[in-house]
């Protein structure tokens, strides 16, 4: 493939202040604004430098294993009897998820900036593992903040990070999940801003993170768009991706933004169902989710009447977050992307169906996207194409699934 | 009969700084969150500090995700939320304190999201009605000033912005342009929390700021002891003490009073 590995020609948003329409911006303490300015400048410099692209492309090819393939899910498609389902196989990227794309990109940037101490947050542990992996490769010091609730439910990833030489710092404040890990990482950054690079894992946070993470993940869509045309001779009727913070989805969607015939569908975590109020469906439950400010960006935020952030629920730790990347809020408002949700139960069902029909055990996060494809495919003609971003592999979720389904 | 305050808002802050300056000292501005350790105890703490000669107050509005605060204030504001503290109750607390005759300037200090949820214009209007004189939002840099600048100007309330040792000349100019009332100078790169010693670079940093703005400069983050207060009194127009007073507030009302007295006493 000769495509550029960071697609920057589509990047007409955000604007100079970091806004995607009315979402985004920079709502952070003054102390870290100069660091964000420095980061923004260094990033602009890096993406204008062919040597940076070349180095990242080389690592993607020889280390991550890119391009990841697109697989035709023949037996699943036949079973559903409608649209043909294709899977973008980010589960086959090194470390088993798309998170490595961003970790390597930002890691190279940190190295270029001369920062030797890297901090990151993690929920499910996939971004933590991706970051610990990239830092081991690049020889940088790595500290990962992780809520104690997540540490308990993602033990294998905690061990992986330690094995990769990272320090895992337990977070005991607040709900002790992803949002609190981000709080703690931001506090660390505020305190150690001159020596430290904050390697944020999703397309959220203050500008330039939503833009930068999107750019590093846009390789997913750039590859997939070419691959799906090679395989089917057409563009897909729809691209489907799960949305927690939204990095795999925005990475997939971006290359298709100008393809009017391709619907972009984000799938949020419906948890125990909208009525239960135990979910992370920021766009589906507008009684408790509305535009607000969390972790430095203006987007949809699940909050109580008094503006206090609510705790969320999802069977997949990677979708268990009360806000969503600002570009998704914008794409939804512009009606360019459409957002729906899948419950824990639907995701678990999809998890099993894909395992048995295709021999692929998907991450519980990605199972949410599959659940939507399973709902939608039977209603579509047989010559139509659905492209699902299989953002990660499910090995990390076996304990959770055994806990629910029994062994 | 309690005498109504004759001046409020920006004018009250100006008067506060002028009065302290006339006495050759910096103004002492304690921070205390409403609802910690209980609603009543937080009001009592503010009242006690007012009696001990505090020049003004930062009235803390608790938030579930306070990214600029250290462990002491995180824990305290978490307790405040568990006690049912809301934005409305914080505004009412100011009204109650005014009704008791506490006349020192008070600034509402809270993160952006609860204020946005309340409604930014409505919040500023109700803050003014309750008797508050200004607003400090730690996650609102001058870039995003428009969220509150119009309503604060309309109501005559101060809108305070921050500068940190990491701020360059461009950012100093931005804060100087947008801040009203005073500029909140973060004395160390980091989150709130009582430190043993004040950093040595402070004198140079303040001199750099003085050469670029006439706005009053108030120091915060890391001031916990009377010797810190004495050190900064010559340098600054005012200083804020947060974590140390909150920690004392967790012990007893008497401990807050005693610490406030010792901080004020050395000036």
XYZ file of C-alpha atoms in Angstrom:
674
model
C 0.000 0.000 0.000
C 1.286 3.425 -0.862
C -1.401 5.446 0.887
C -0.096 7.945 3.428
C -0.348 6.443 6.887
C -1.679 9.567 8.505
C -4.456 11.026 6.441
C -4.302 14.776 6.971
C -5.999 16.021 3.807
C -9.433 15.379 5.317
C -8.629 17.308 8.419
C -10.580 20.505 7.815
C -11.818 20.224 11.388
C -11.205 21.095 14.140
C -10.840 24.857 13.774
C -7.905 26.779 15.219
C -9.461 26.741 18.705
C -9.942 22.983 18.596
C -13.674 23.045 17.903
C -15.697 20.632 15.794
C -18.697 22.900 15.337
C -19.797 23.647 18.884
C -17.928 20.706 20.440
C -14.321 20.385 21.575
C -12.138 23.226 22.827
C -9.761 23.370 25.752
C -11.204 23.390 29.242
C -8.158 22.667 31.366
C -6.157 24.390 34.091
C -3.847 27.132 32.833
C -0.788 25.142 33.910
C -1.190 22.639 31.086
C -2.249 25.058 28.335
C 1.385 25.820 27.427
C 1.998 22.064 27.226
C -0.973 21.698 24.875
C 0.404 24.545 22.759
C 3.789 22.821 22.686
C 2.157 19.524 21.724
C 0.079 21.133 19.002
C 3.164 22.793 17.536
C 5.248 19.638 17.703
C 2.474 17.615 16.087
C 2.052 20.116 13.239
C 5.799 19.995 12.726
C 5.866 16.181 12.760
C 3.080 15.670 10.249
C 4.746 18.129 7.885
C 7.914 16.020 8.044
C 8.097 13.090 5.582
C 10.657 11.424 7.870
C 8.067 11.170 10.656
C 5.555 9.549 8.306
C 8.195 7.187 7.038
C 9.245 6.120 10.526
C 5.654 5.533 11.620
C 4.801 3.706 8.398
C 7.852 1.494 8.845
C 6.806 0.533 12.389
C 3.225 -0.025 11.313
C 4.363 -2.395 8.602
C 7.178 -4.237 10.378
C 5.997 -4.147 13.997
C 2.209 -3.682 14.209
C 1.531 -5.834 11.160
C -0.292 -3.304 9.027
C -2.179 -3.257 6.854
C -4.578 -5.403 8.833
C -6.818 -7.432 6.511
C -10.493 -7.088 5.754
C -12.181 -10.500 6.113
C -15.428 -11.556 4.506
C -17.713 -13.045 7.174
C -19.287 -15.569 4.791
C -21.004 -17.909 7.239
C -22.308 -15.063 9.380
C -23.657 -13.280 6.282
C -25.321 -16.465 5.015
C -26.868 -17.090 8.394
C -28.361 -13.588 8.486
C -29.515 -13.794 4.864
C -29.110 -10.150 3.937
C -26.172 -7.780 3.535
C -22.685 -9.191 3.115
C -20.639 -8.483 6.244
C -16.959 -7.620 6.077
C -14.697 -7.184 9.086
C -11.768 -4.783 9.365
C -9.403 -6.881 11.428
C -7.852 -4.513 13.975
C -7.880 -7.528 16.299
C -4.908 -8.753 14.245
C -2.816 -5.664 14.965
C 0.003 -6.290 17.453
C -1.366 -6.297 21.037
C -4.762 -7.298 19.670
C -6.488 -3.955 19.266
C -6.414 -0.686 17.354
C -4.981 1.158 20.372
C -1.408 0.462 19.228
C -1.898 2.776 16.201
C -2.238 5.804 18.429
C 0.286 4.657 21.033
C 3.027 4.316 18.414
C 2.134 7.622 16.765
C 2.159 9.593 19.998
C 5.168 7.638 21.260
C 7.216 8.695 18.237
C 6.031 12.248 18.775
C 7.074 12.152 22.449
C 10.484 10.901 21.447
C 10.794 13.657 18.854
C 9.896 16.201 21.559
C 12.588 14.819 23.844
C 10.109 13.743 26.553
C 11.313 10.693 28.409
C 8.503 10.147 30.911
C 5.213 8.937 29.462
C 1.934 8.735 31.363
C -1.307 7.181 30.176
C -4.721 6.202 31.502
C -6.472 2.963 30.802
C -9.919 1.461 31.335
C -10.034 -2.035 29.863
C -6.268 -2.045 29.762
C -5.993 -2.123 25.955
C -4.634 1.410 25.708
C -2.393 0.706 28.698
C -1.032 -2.404 27.019
C -0.662 -0.584 23.688
C 1.223 2.234 25.385
C 3.396 -0.060 27.509
C 4.239 -1.998 24.343
C 5.136 1.087 22.325
C 7.206 2.488 25.194
C 9.108 -0.775 25.548
C 9.834 -0.607 21.826
C 10.886 3.043 21.954
C 12.747 2.800 25.259
C 10.658 5.358 27.163
C 9.583 5.307 30.820
C 5.883 4.417 31.141
C 3.354 4.970 33.957
C -0.247 3.879 33.496
C -3.107 5.087 35.695
C -5.879 2.544 36.156
C -8.903 2.521 38.449
C -8.923 -0.214 41.059
C -12.315 -1.461 39.811
C -10.803 -1.961 36.347
C -7.632 -3.488 37.774
C -9.809 -6.120 39.379
C -11.760 -6.957 36.225
C -8.810 -6.802 33.809
C -6.077 -8.699 35.670
C -4.408 -10.229 32.574
C -3.843 -6.774 31.097
C -2.438 -5.471 34.382
C 0.078 -8.302 34.322
C 0.867 -7.642 30.646
C 1.630 -3.988 31.335
C 3.959 -4.896 34.193
C 5.656 -7.507 32.051
C 6.213 -4.824 29.410
C 8.041 -2.723 31.963
C 5.297 -0.216 32.772
C 4.325 0.916 36.242
C 0.589 0.487 36.871
C -0.638 3.110 39.319
C -3.926 2.174 41.035
C -6.508 4.971 41.202
C -8.771 4.897 44.222
C -10.620 8.205 43.775
C -14.205 8.625 42.560
C -15.751 5.652 40.786
C -12.278 4.059 40.402
C -12.770 3.484 36.665
C -11.589 5.092 33.420
C -12.819 8.613 34.136
C -10.940 8.693 37.434
C -7.820 7.303 35.761
C -8.005 10.254 33.333
C -8.444 12.663 36.278
C -5.357 11.230 37.944
C -3.294 11.274 34.739
C -4.246 14.938 34.240
C -3.200 15.729 37.827
C 0.121 14.023 37.195
C 0.546 16.026 33.995
C -0.289 19.311 35.766
C 2.392 18.507 38.338
C 5.126 17.191 36.006
C 4.250 19.043 32.840
C 7.776 20.005 31.847
C 9.177 16.476 31.752
C 6.114 14.438 30.944
C 4.160 13.476 27.826
C 0.532 12.532 28.380
C -0.328 9.786 25.916
C -4.129 10.041 25.898
C -5.789 6.961 24.484
C -8.993 8.111 22.847
C -10.275 10.864 20.592
C -11.273 13.051 23.525
C -9.698 15.467 25.989
C -8.488 19.000 25.218
C -7.337 20.075 21.753
C -5.182 18.780 20.031
C -5.894 15.272 21.358
C -9.203 14.589 19.553
C -7.608 15.634 16.266
C -4.286 13.904 16.831
C -5.765 10.596 17.995
C -8.172 10.637 15.046
C -5.290 11.224 12.645
C -3.253 8.356 14.110
C -6.292 6.063 13.907
C -7.363 7.190 10.445
C -5.097 4.502 8.996
C -7.954 2.071 9.782
C -10.400 3.728 7.399
C -7.811 4.593 4.778
C -6.803 0.929 4.491
C -10.343 -0.420 4.795
C -11.764 1.864 2.119
C -9.246 0.599 -0.397
C -9.538 -3.036 0.726
C -13.326 -3.183 0.608
C -13.319 -1.828 -2.932
C -10.729 -4.394 -3.973
C -12.797 -7.190 -2.458
C -16.300 -6.121 -3.487
C -15.822 -3.550 -6.217
C -17.940 -1.090 -4.273
C -18.084 1.125 -1.242
C -20.059 -0.237 1.722
C -23.655 0.773 2.395
C -22.572 1.359 5.970
C -19.519 1.383 8.243
C -20.237 0.269 11.788
C -17.982 0.802 14.810
C -18.380 0.807 18.576
C -18.019 4.127 20.383
C -16.605 4.554 23.872
C -14.400 7.617 23.639
C -14.667 6.902 19.939
C -11.139 6.472 18.569
C -11.657 3.297 16.536
C -14.915 4.682 15.141
C -13.495 8.053 14.153
C -10.469 6.262 12.677
C -12.785 4.159 10.524
C -15.273 6.924 9.668
C -12.840 9.588 8.624
C -11.843 8.125 5.270
C -15.527 7.668 4.361
C -16.650 11.132 5.373
C -17.158 12.357 1.846
C -18.746 9.109 0.573
C -22.392 10.131 0.704
C -23.586 6.614 -0.135
C -21.907 5.175 2.953
C -23.791 5.496 6.203
C -21.601 5.893 9.303
C -22.998 4.129 12.353
C -21.566 4.384 15.856
C -22.717 1.914 18.497
C -22.691 2.922 22.145
C -22.911 0.686 25.189
C -26.546 0.128 26.115
C -25.568 -1.765 29.284
C -28.649 -3.079 31.027
C -30.894 -1.021 28.734
C -31.727 2.664 28.552
C -34.605 2.438 31.064
C -32.279 0.889 33.652
C -30.120 4.039 33.589
C -27.164 1.646 33.809
C -25.444 2.190 30.485
C -22.983 4.423 28.669
C -25.243 5.538 25.791
C -24.461 9.246 25.764
C -26.438 9.911 22.602
C -29.370 7.614 23.341
C -30.514 8.825 26.756
C -30.954 12.562 26.507
C -32.674 12.715 29.900
C -29.320 12.256 31.601
C -26.896 13.109 28.838
C -26.464 16.589 27.431
C -23.680 18.865 26.230
C -21.274 19.591 29.054
C -17.589 19.756 29.893
C -15.513 16.826 31.042
C -11.790 16.150 30.769
C -11.084 19.322 28.888
C -13.606 19.076 26.084
C -17.186 20.097 25.387
C -19.280 17.147 24.278
C -22.201 15.037 25.422
C -21.760 14.097 29.074
C -23.827 11.816 31.292
C -24.566 13.909 34.329
C -27.151 14.495 37.016
C -29.318 17.621 37.215
C -26.603 19.417 39.138
C -23.879 18.760 36.573
C -22.149 16.029 38.574
C -20.756 13.291 36.332
C -22.670 10.026 36.511
C -21.227 6.586 36.821
C -21.780 4.449 33.754
C -22.186 0.759 33.154
C -21.117 -1.529 30.355
C -20.026 -5.141 30.241
C -17.085 -3.843 28.205
C -14.707 -1.693 30.207
C -13.575 0.061 27.020
C -17.016 1.599 26.443
C -17.668 2.407 30.093
C -17.144 6.178 29.950
C -19.570 9.080 30.618
C -18.539 11.299 27.709
C -17.735 10.834 24.030
C -15.216 12.362 21.640
C -16.290 15.836 20.454
C -16.028 15.001 16.752
C -18.689 12.323 17.199
C -20.984 14.894 18.807
C -20.387 17.073 15.771
C -20.891 14.314 13.180
C -24.150 13.438 14.925
C -25.329 17.025 14.964
C -24.493 17.387 11.266
C -26.378 14.130 10.674
C -23.322 12.723 8.912
C -23.073 9.870 11.397
C -25.861 8.032 13.161
C -25.539 6.605 16.677
C -27.351 3.693 18.188
C -26.649 1.293 21.025
C -26.399 -2.385 21.863
C -27.089 -3.840 25.301
C -24.738 -6.089 27.264
C -26.943 -9.010 26.283
C -26.875 -8.202 22.571
C -23.110 -7.769 22.661
C -22.659 -11.117 24.422
C -24.853 -12.783 21.816
C -22.798 -11.246 18.987
C -19.594 -12.296 20.778
C -20.722 -15.916 20.649
C -22.192 -15.797 17.155
C -19.000 -14.490 15.567
C -16.887 -17.018 17.474
C -18.911 -19.951 16.197
C -19.569 -18.753 12.623
C -16.196 -17.253 11.759
C -13.672 -18.585 14.243
C -12.983 -15.064 15.509
C -13.424 -14.209 19.174
C -14.128 -10.462 19.175
C -13.541 -7.994 21.990
C -16.721 -7.201 23.924
C -16.333 -3.598 22.724
C -16.296 -4.667 19.069
C -19.184 -7.061 19.785
C -21.402 -3.994 20.174
C -20.675 -3.020 16.562
C -21.304 -6.620 15.462
C -24.629 -6.643 17.308
C -25.778 -3.716 15.176
C -24.620 -5.470 11.997
C -26.577 -8.564 13.067
C -29.712 -6.455 13.570
C -29.319 -4.587 10.327
C -28.039 -7.152 7.804
C -31.280 -9.173 7.450
C -33.181 -6.008 6.449
C -30.768 -5.246 3.607
C -30.450 -6.660 0.057
C -27.952 -9.446 -0.568
C -25.780 -7.314 -2.811
C -25.253 -4.690 -0.143
C -22.109 -4.484 1.974
C -21.666 -3.782 5.673
C -18.167 -2.999 6.938
C -17.680 -3.607 10.654
C -14.620 -2.406 12.512
C -13.488 -5.346 14.577
C -11.467 -3.111 16.847
C -10.001 -5.784 19.104
C -9.765 -9.438 20.016
C -11.734 -11.006 22.843
C -9.162 -13.012 24.761
C -8.979 -10.283 27.390
C -12.728 -10.689 27.991
C -12.849 -14.409 28.632
C -13.014 -13.998 32.428
C -15.896 -11.555 32.101
C -17.772 -13.794 29.694
C -17.190 -16.890 31.812
C -18.511 -14.895 34.756
C -21.757 -14.176 32.922
C -22.304 -17.326 30.863
C -20.584 -19.858 33.107
C -17.880 -22.142 31.788
C -30.394 45.216 61.896
C -27.578 44.205 59.600
C -26.294 46.919 57.376
C -26.525 46.094 53.667
C -23.198 46.049 51.852
C -22.776 49.343 50.098
C -20.431 48.111 47.428
C -20.194 44.775 45.741
C -18.526 42.915 42.922
C -15.404 44.375 41.366
C -15.583 47.501 43.480
C -15.622 45.419 46.673
C -12.510 43.550 45.554
C -10.744 46.786 44.638
C -11.562 48.170 48.053
C -10.314 44.996 49.733
C -6.933 45.194 47.984
C -6.642 48.931 48.692
C -7.343 48.412 52.389
C -4.743 45.648 52.712
C -2.219 47.691 50.745
C -2.813 50.670 53.035
C -1.786 48.398 55.919
C 1.293 47.282 54.003
C 0.224 43.650 53.641
C -1.340 41.166 51.275
C -5.022 40.257 51.496
C -5.752 36.863 53.059
C -8.275 34.882 51.012
C -9.223 31.483 52.423
C -10.832 28.805 50.255
C -13.473 26.607 51.809
C -15.921 24.223 50.122
C -19.594 24.356 51.029
C -20.873 21.102 52.532
C -17.680 19.968 54.231
C -17.568 18.395 56.727
C -21.284 19.298 56.917
C -23.277 22.155 55.426
C -23.510 23.969 58.758
C -19.878 23.317 59.662
C -18.719 24.853 56.376
C -20.735 28.004 57.086
C -19.325 28.105 60.613
C -15.781 27.750 59.247
C -16.248 30.733 56.922
C -17.830 32.778 59.703
C -14.969 31.946 62.085
C -12.367 32.955 59.490
C -14.268 36.187 58.862
C -14.002 36.969 62.579
C -10.282 36.222 62.460
C -9.753 38.903 59.857
C -9.871 37.072 56.535
C -10.111 39.725 53.831
C -12.246 37.728 51.403
C -13.277 34.181 50.528
C -13.294 31.622 47.794
C -16.484 29.669 48.259
C -15.927 26.188 46.813
C -18.626 24.473 44.763
C -17.970 20.713 44.796
C -17.548 18.728 41.560
C -17.308 14.987 41.057
C -14.174 15.228 38.891
C -11.919 18.012 40.190
C -8.840 17.639 37.964
C -6.949 20.612 39.429
C -7.253 19.552 43.057
C -5.046 17.419 45.247
C -6.166 14.640 47.583
C -7.295 16.895 50.476
C -9.780 18.956 48.476
C -10.832 15.958 46.348
C -11.775 14.042 49.467
C -13.483 17.030 51.097
C -15.571 17.902 48.060
C -16.526 14.244 47.671
C -17.879 14.349 51.227
C -19.690 17.570 50.381
C -21.391 15.883 47.424
C -22.371 12.921 49.579
C -23.891 15.472 51.957
C -26.172 16.601 49.125
C -24.376 19.843 48.265
C -25.622 21.397 45.033
C -24.796 24.570 43.114
C -28.028 26.077 44.466
C -27.047 25.265 48.047
C -23.661 26.918 47.538
C -25.373 30.086 46.302
C -27.786 29.949 49.233
C -24.809 29.555 51.572
C -23.474 32.894 50.368
C -26.890 34.433 50.992
C -26.911 32.996 54.501
C -23.424 34.301 55.237
C -24.408 37.759 53.997
C -27.519 37.658 56.162
C -25.261 36.979 59.127
C -23.481 40.215 58.353
C -20.314 38.840 56.796
C -19.324 41.631 54.456
C -15.973 40.465 53.023
C -15.839 39.834 49.274
C -16.751 36.303 48.258
C -15.881 34.597 44.994
C -17.604 31.443 43.836
C -15.042 28.828 42.852
C -16.203 25.843 40.851
C -15.465 23.713 37.792
C -17.212 24.534 34.558
C -19.642 21.624 34.169
C -21.906 22.188 37.204
C -22.094 25.882 36.303
C -22.930 25.075 32.678
C -25.587 22.623 33.894
C -27.066 25.360 36.104
C -26.954 27.765 33.168
C -24.020 30.159 32.929
C -26.019 33.410 32.729
C -28.444 32.248 35.381
C -25.571 31.217 37.627
C -23.835 34.584 37.398
C -27.126 36.422 38.001
C -28.005 34.270 41.016
C -24.472 34.564 42.387
C -24.796 38.346 42.241
C -28.191 38.199 43.932
C -26.858 35.943 46.683
C -24.102 38.461 47.373
C -21.086 36.952 45.609
C -18.542 39.276 44.058
C -16.728 37.153 41.529
C -16.159 33.854 39.865
C -13.160 31.515 39.595
C -13.347 28.512 37.279
C -10.152 26.428 37.378
C -10.832 24.643 34.088
C -11.718 27.815 32.181
C -8.697 29.339 30.414
C -9.019 32.816 28.840
C -9.594 31.171 25.413
C -12.989 30.041 26.670
C -13.750 33.265 28.571
C -16.864 33.989 26.513
C -18.747 31.358 28.496
C -18.913 33.751 31.465
C -17.367 37.071 30.425
C -20.570 38.731 29.171
C -22.692 37.877 32.186
C -19.944 38.740 34.668
C -19.473 42.135 33.017
C -23.238 42.712 33.080
C -23.537 41.831 36.765
C -20.332 43.604 37.759
C -18.710 40.417 39.021
C -15.005 39.671 38.784
C -13.962 36.864 36.448
C -10.585 35.596 37.566
C -8.070 33.823 35.331
C -4.936 31.940 36.227
C -1.257 32.214 35.391
C 1.290 29.505 36.062
C 5.090 29.441 36.011
C 4.670 27.659 32.659
C 2.781 30.624 31.145
C 4.672 32.450 28.408
C 4.420 36.142 27.537
C 1.528 35.569 25.164
C -0.483 33.861 27.899
C 0.428 36.513 30.443
C -0.932 39.123 28.040
C -4.139 37.095 27.558
C -4.778 36.718 31.280
C -3.988 40.394 31.859
C -6.499 41.345 29.189
C -9.348 39.057 30.250
C -9.059 38.809 34.042
C -11.111 41.198 36.145
C -10.701 41.646 39.902
C -7.336 39.937 40.088
C -5.089 37.319 38.475
C -4.738 34.049 40.324
C -1.080 33.071 40.261
C -0.383 29.399 40.723
C 2.694 29.312 42.883
C 3.925 25.966 41.697
C 3.364 23.792 38.702
C 0.850 21.371 40.024
C -2.362 20.660 41.800
C -3.542 22.111 45.083
C -2.026 20.803 48.264
C -0.072 22.126 51.206
C 3.702 22.162 50.617
C 6.432 22.532 53.208
C 8.253 25.358 51.422
C 7.573 28.030 48.853
C 9.562 27.735 45.636
C 12.545 30.065 45.203
C 11.787 31.137 41.619
C 8.669 32.943 42.786
C 10.217 36.402 43.146
C 11.432 36.429 39.534
C 8.121 35.121 38.255
C 6.141 37.807 40.088
C 8.536 40.504 38.868
C 7.967 39.284 35.315
C 4.191 39.546 35.842
C 4.403 42.997 37.477
C 6.241 44.341 34.451
C 3.347 43.219 32.236
C 0.174 43.942 34.183
C -1.254 46.327 36.788
C -3.940 43.869 37.885
C -3.717 42.656 41.482
C -1.809 39.374 41.774
C -3.026 36.744 44.188
C -0.951 33.680 44.952
C -2.406 30.253 45.527
C -1.615 26.528 45.499
C 0.736 25.391 48.203
C 0.471 28.035 50.925
C -0.124 26.341 54.254
C 1.923 27.952 57.034
C 2.261 31.343 58.721
C 5.878 31.598 57.502
C 4.636 31.170 53.916
C 2.087 33.911 54.527
C 4.755 36.232 55.862
C 7.037 35.502 52.904
C 4.366 36.266 50.314
C 2.860 39.255 52.083
C 5.457 41.708 50.721
C 5.426 40.182 47.273
C 1.718 39.780 46.531
C -1.558 41.684 46.622
C -3.197 38.676 48.151
C -2.841 34.978 48.799
C -5.158 31.999 48.956
C -4.992 29.157 51.441
C -7.025 26.076 50.602
C -5.907 22.565 51.456
C -4.413 23.424 54.849
C -7.635 25.112 56.008
C -9.776 22.322 54.589
C -7.676 19.790 56.478
C -8.147 21.821 59.666
C -11.853 22.050 58.875
C -12.025 18.286 58.854
C -10.728 18.256 62.413
C -12.802 20.971 64.052
C -14.123 24.503 63.744
C -11.613 25.506 66.386
C -8.729 24.198 64.267
C -9.847 26.308 61.288
C -10.151 29.364 63.487
C -6.723 28.807 64.964
C -4.995 28.316 61.609
C -6.765 31.346 60.112
C -5.692 33.421 63.112
C -2.069 32.325 62.808
C -2.026 32.995 59.042
C -3.606 36.418 59.457
C -1.617 37.246 62.569
C 1.769 37.309 60.869
C 0.757 39.816 58.211
